[in-house]
CSV table of C-alpha atoms in Angstrom, one decimal:
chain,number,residue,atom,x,y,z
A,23,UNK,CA,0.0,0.0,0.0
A,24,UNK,CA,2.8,2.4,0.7
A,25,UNK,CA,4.3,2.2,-2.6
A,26,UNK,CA,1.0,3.0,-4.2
A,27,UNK,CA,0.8,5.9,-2.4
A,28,UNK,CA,4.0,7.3,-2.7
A,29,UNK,CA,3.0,7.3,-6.7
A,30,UNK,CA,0.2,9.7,-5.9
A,31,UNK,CA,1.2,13.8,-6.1
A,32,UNK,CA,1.9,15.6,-3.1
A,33,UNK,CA,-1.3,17.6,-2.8
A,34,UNK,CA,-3.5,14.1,-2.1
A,35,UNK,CA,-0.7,12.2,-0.1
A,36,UNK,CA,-0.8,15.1,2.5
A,37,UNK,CA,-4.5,14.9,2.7
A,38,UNK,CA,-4.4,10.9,2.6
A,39,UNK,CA,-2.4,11.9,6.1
A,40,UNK,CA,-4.7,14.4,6.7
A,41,UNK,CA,-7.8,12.0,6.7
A,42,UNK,CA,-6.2,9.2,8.7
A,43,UNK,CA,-6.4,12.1,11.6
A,44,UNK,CA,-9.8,13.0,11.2
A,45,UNK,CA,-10.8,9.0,11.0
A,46,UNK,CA,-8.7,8.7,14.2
A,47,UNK,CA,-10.2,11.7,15.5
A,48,UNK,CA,-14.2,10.3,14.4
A,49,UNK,CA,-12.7,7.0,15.9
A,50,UNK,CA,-12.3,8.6,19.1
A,51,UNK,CA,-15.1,10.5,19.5
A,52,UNK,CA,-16.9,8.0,18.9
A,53,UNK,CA,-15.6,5.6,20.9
A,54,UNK,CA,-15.9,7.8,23.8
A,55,UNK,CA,-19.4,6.8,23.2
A,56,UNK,CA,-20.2,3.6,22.6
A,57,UNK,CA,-16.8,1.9,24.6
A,58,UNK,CA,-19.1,2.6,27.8
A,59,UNK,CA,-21.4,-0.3,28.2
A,60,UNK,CA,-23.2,-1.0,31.1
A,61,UNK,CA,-26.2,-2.6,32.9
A,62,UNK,CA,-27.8,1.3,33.1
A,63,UNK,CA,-27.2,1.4,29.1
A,64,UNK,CA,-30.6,1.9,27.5
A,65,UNK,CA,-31.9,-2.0,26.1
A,66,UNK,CA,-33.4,-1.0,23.6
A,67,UNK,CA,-30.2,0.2,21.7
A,68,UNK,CA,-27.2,-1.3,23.5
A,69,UNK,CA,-26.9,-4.2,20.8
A,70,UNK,CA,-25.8,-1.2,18.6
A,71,UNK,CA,-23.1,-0.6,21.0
A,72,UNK,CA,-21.7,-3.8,21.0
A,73,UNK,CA,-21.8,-4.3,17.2
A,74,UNK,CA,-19.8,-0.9,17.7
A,75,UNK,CA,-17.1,-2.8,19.2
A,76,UNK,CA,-15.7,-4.3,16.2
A,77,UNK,CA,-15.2,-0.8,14.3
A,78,UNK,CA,-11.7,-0.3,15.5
A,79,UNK,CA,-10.4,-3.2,13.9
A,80,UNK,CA,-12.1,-3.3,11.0
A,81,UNK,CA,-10.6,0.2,10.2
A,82,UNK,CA,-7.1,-0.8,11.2
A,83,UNK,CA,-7.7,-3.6,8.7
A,84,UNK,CA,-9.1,-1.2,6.0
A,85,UNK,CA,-12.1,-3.7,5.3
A,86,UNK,CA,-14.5,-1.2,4.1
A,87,UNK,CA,-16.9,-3.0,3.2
A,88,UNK,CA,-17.2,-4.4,6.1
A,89,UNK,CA,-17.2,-1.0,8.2
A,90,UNK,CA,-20.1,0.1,6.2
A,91,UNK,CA,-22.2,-3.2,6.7
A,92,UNK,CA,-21.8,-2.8,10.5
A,93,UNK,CA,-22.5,0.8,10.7
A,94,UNK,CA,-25.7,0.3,8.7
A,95,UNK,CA,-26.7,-2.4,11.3
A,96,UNK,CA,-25.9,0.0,13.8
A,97,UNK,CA,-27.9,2.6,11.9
A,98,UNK,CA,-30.8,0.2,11.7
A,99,UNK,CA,-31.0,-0.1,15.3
A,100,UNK,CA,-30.9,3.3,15.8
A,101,UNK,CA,-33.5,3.8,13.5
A,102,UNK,CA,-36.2,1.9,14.9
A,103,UNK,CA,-36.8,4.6,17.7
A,104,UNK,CA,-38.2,7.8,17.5
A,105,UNK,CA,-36.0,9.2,20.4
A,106,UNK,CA,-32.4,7.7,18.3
A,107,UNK,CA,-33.4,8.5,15.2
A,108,UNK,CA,-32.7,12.2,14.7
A,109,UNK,CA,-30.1,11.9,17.5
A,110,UNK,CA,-26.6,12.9,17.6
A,111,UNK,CA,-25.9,8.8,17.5
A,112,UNK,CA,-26.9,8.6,14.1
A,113,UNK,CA,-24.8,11.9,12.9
A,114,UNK,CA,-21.6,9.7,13.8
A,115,UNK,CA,-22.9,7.2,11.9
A,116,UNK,CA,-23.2,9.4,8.8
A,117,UNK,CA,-19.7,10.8,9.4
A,118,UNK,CA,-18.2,7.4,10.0
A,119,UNK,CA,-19.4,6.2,6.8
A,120,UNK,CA,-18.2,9.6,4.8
A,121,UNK,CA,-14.9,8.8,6.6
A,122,UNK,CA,-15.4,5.4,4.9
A,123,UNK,CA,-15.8,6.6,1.3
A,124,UNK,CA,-13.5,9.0,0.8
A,125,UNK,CA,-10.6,6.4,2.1
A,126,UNK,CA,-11.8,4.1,-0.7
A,127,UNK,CA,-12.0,6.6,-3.0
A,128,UNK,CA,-8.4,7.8,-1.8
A,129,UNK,CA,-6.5,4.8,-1.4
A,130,UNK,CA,-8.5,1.8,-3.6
A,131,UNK,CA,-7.1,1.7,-7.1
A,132,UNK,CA,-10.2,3.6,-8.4
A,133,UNK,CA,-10.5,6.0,-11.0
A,134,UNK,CA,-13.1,8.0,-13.3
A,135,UNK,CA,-16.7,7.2,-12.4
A,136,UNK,CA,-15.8,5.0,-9.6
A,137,UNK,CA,-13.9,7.3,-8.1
A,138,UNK,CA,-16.2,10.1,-8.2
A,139,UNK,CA,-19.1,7.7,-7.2
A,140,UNK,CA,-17.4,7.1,-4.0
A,141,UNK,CA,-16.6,10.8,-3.5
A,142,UNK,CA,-20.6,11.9,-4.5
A,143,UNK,CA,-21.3,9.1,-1.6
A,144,UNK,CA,-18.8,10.8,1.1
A,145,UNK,CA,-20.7,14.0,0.5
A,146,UNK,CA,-24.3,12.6,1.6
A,147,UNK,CA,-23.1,11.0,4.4
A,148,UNK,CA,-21.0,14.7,5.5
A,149,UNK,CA,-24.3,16.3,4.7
A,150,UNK,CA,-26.4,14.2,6.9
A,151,UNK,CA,-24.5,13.9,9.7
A,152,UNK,CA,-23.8,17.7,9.6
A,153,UNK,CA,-28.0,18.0,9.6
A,154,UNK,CA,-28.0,15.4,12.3
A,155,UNK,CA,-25.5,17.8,14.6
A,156,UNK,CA,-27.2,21.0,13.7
A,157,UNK,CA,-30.5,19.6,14.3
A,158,UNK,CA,-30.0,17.5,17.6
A,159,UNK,CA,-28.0,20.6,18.8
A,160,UNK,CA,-31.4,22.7,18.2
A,161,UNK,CA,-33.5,20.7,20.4
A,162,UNK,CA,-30.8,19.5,23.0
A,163,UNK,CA,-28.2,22.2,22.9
A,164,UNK,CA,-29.2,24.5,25.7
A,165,UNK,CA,-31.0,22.3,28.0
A,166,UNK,CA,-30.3,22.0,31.5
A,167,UNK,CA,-29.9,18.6,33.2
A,168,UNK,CA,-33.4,19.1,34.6
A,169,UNK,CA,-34.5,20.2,30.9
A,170,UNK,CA,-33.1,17.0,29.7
A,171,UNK,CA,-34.5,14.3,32.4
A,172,UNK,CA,-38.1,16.4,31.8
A,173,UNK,CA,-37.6,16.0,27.8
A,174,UNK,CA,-36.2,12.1,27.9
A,175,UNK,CA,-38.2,10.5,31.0
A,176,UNK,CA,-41.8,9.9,29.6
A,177,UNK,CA,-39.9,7.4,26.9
A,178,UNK,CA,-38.6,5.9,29.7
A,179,UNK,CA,-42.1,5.6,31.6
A,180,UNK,CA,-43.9,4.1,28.9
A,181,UNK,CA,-42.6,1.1,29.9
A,182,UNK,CA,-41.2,-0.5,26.7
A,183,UNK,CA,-41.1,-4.2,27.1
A,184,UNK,CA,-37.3,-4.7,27.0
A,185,UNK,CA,-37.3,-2.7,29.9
A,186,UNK,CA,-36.3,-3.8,33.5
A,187,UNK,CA,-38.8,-1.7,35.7
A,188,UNK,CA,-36.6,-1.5,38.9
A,189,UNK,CA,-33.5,0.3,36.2
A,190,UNK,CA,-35.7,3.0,34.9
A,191,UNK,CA,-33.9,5.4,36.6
A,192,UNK,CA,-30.8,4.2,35.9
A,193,UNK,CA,-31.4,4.4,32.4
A,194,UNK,CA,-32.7,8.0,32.1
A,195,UNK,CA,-29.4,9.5,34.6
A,196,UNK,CA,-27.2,7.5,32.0
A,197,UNK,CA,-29.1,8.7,28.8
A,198,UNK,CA,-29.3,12.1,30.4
A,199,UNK,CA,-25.4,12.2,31.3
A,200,UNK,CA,-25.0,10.9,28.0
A,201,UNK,CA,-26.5,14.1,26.6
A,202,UNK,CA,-24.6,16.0,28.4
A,203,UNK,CA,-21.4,14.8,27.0
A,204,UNK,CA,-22.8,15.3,24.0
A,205,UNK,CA,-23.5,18.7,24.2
A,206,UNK,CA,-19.8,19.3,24.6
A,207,UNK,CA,-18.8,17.3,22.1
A,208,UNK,CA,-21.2,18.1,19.4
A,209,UNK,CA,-19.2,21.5,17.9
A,210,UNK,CA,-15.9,19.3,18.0
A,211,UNK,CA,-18.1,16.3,16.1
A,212,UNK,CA,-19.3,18.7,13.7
A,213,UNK,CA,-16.3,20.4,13.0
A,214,UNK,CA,-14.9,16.7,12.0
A,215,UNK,CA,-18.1,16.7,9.6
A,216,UNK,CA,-17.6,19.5,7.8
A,217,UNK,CA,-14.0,19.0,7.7
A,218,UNK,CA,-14.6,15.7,5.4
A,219,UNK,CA,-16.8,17.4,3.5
A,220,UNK,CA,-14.4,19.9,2.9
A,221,UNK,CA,-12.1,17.4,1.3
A,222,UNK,CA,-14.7,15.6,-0.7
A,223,UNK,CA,-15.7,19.0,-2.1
A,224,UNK,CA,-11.5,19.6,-3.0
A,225,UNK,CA,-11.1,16.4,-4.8
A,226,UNK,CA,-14.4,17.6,-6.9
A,227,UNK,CA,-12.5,20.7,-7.9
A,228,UNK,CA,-15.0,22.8,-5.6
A,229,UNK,CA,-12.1,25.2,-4.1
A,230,UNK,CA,-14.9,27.9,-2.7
A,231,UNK,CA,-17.1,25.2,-1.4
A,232,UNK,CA,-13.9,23.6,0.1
A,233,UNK,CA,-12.5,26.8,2.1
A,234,UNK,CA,-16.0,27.4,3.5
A,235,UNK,CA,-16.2,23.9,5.0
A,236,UNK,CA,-12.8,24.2,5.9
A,237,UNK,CA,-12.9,27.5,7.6
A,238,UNK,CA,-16.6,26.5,9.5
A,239,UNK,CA,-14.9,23.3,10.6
A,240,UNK,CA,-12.2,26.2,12.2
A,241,UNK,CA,-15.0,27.9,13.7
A,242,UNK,CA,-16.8,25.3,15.3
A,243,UNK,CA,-13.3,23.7,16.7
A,244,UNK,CA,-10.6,26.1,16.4
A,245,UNK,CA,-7.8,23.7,17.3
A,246,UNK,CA,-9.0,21.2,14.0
A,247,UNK,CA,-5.6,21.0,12.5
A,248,UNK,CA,-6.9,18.7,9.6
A,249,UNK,CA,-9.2,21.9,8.1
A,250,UNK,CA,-6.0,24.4,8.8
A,251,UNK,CA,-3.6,21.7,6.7
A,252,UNK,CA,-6.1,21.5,3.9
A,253,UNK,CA,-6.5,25.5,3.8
A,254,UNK,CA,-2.9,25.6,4.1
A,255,UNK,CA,-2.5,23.3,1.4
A,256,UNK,CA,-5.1,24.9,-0.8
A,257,UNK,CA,-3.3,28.2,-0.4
A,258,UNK,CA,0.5,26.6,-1.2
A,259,UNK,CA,1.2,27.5,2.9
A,260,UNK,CA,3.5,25.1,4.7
A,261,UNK,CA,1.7,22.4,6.9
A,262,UNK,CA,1.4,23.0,10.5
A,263,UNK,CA,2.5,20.5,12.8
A,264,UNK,CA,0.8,19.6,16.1
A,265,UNK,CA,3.2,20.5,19.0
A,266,UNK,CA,4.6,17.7,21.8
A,267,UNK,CA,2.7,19.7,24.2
A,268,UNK,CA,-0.5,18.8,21.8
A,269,UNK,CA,0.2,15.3,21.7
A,270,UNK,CA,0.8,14.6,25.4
A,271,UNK,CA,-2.1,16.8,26.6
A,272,UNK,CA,-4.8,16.5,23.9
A,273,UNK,CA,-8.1,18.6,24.4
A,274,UNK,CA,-10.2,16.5,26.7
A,275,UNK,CA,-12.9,14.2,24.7
């Protein structure tokens, strides 16, 4: 694989690096997620988090089409509630899978219509999970812990038969702290969003369309050293490193 790339110019090689970051950096947030499984995990939905578990390796073994069979079962899950399915879950899913499409179209030996198939497919995934975020951050955003126990609890009431009465409440405080870390997360997710569709929008010679991903992916996350790179490289400006100080103390997740 290394020698194929090596044969590709210097503009795409630096965002082949580039992307490995922000799948790394999807990979993480999303991890930060689903890597917590517990008896207060919601039933209805935890089989989605355990299917999750396999993602890793399938990435580090670049079977595609693998990854994008299991997030669409993970999706499907998802999608079978009300309460998931316009929820900031599903806008990781969406950005997993343009993370997905845009390495095959990167680093499979594709060309022409395949190539640009792949890159069309990145795009609606980037666009829908960056109307997943936006949305979800609409309704959820703002709310206060008492807001979001108020919104989440009559699901929770209605006694859905994969329920175990005695852990209602256990499952609404861990839905509702799971919220919360959303909330935090949810300008650092969507900068990663826009970000990938920022470079599916440079490999289809859309320069404008590219910087103003790029430079929203900046303003949503200002330390999103993938968008700076690809504005740096758009511009013929030298690539910023991360420092040590970066690496050893990342932003908290």
């Amino acid at each position: 694989m290394l020698k194929n790339i090596f044969q590709i110019r210097k503009g795409t090689l630096v965002l082949i690096s580039v992307m490995s970051v922000i799948t790394i950096i999807g990979l993480t947030f999303a991890w930060n997620y689903y890597g917590n499984i517990n008896d207060s995990e919601d039933p209805r939905v935890i089989q989605a988090k355990i299917i999750y578990s396999r993602y890793n390796t399938l990435v580090e073994a670049e079977k595609y089409d693998e990854i994008l069979l299991l997030l669409d079962s993970i999706f499907d899950i998802y999608n079978s509630y009300s309460d998931y399915k316009d929820s900031y879950e599903n806008g990781v899913i969406y950005n997993n899978k343009a993370a997905t499409y845009i390495s095959m179209a990167l680093f499979y030996h594709v060309e022409g219509l395949e190539r640009d198939s792949l890159l069309q497919l990145a795009k609606i995934e980037a666009e829908s999970s960056i109307k997943i975020y936006e949305n979800w951050h609409k309704s959820f955003g703002s709310l206060s812990e008492s807001e979001i126990i108020k919104k989440i609890q009559p699901i929770y009431l209605a006694q859905h038969q994969r329920f175990v009465k005695k852990k209602i409440n256990k499952y609404i405080n861990k839905r509702c702290q799971d919220i919360i870390l959303a909330q935090r997360e949810n300008p650092r997710r969507l900068s990663v969003s826009y970000t990938n569709l920022g470079i599916v929008q440079k490999h289809q010679n859309n320069i404008d369309g590219a910087m103003k991903s790029f430079n929203k992916a900046l303003e949503l996350w200002d330390k999103n050293l993938s968008a700076e790179n690809n504005i740096n490289i758009i511009q013929g400006k030298p690539l910023k490193e991360q420092s040590i100080l970066e690496r050893i103390f990342p932003d908290k997740k």
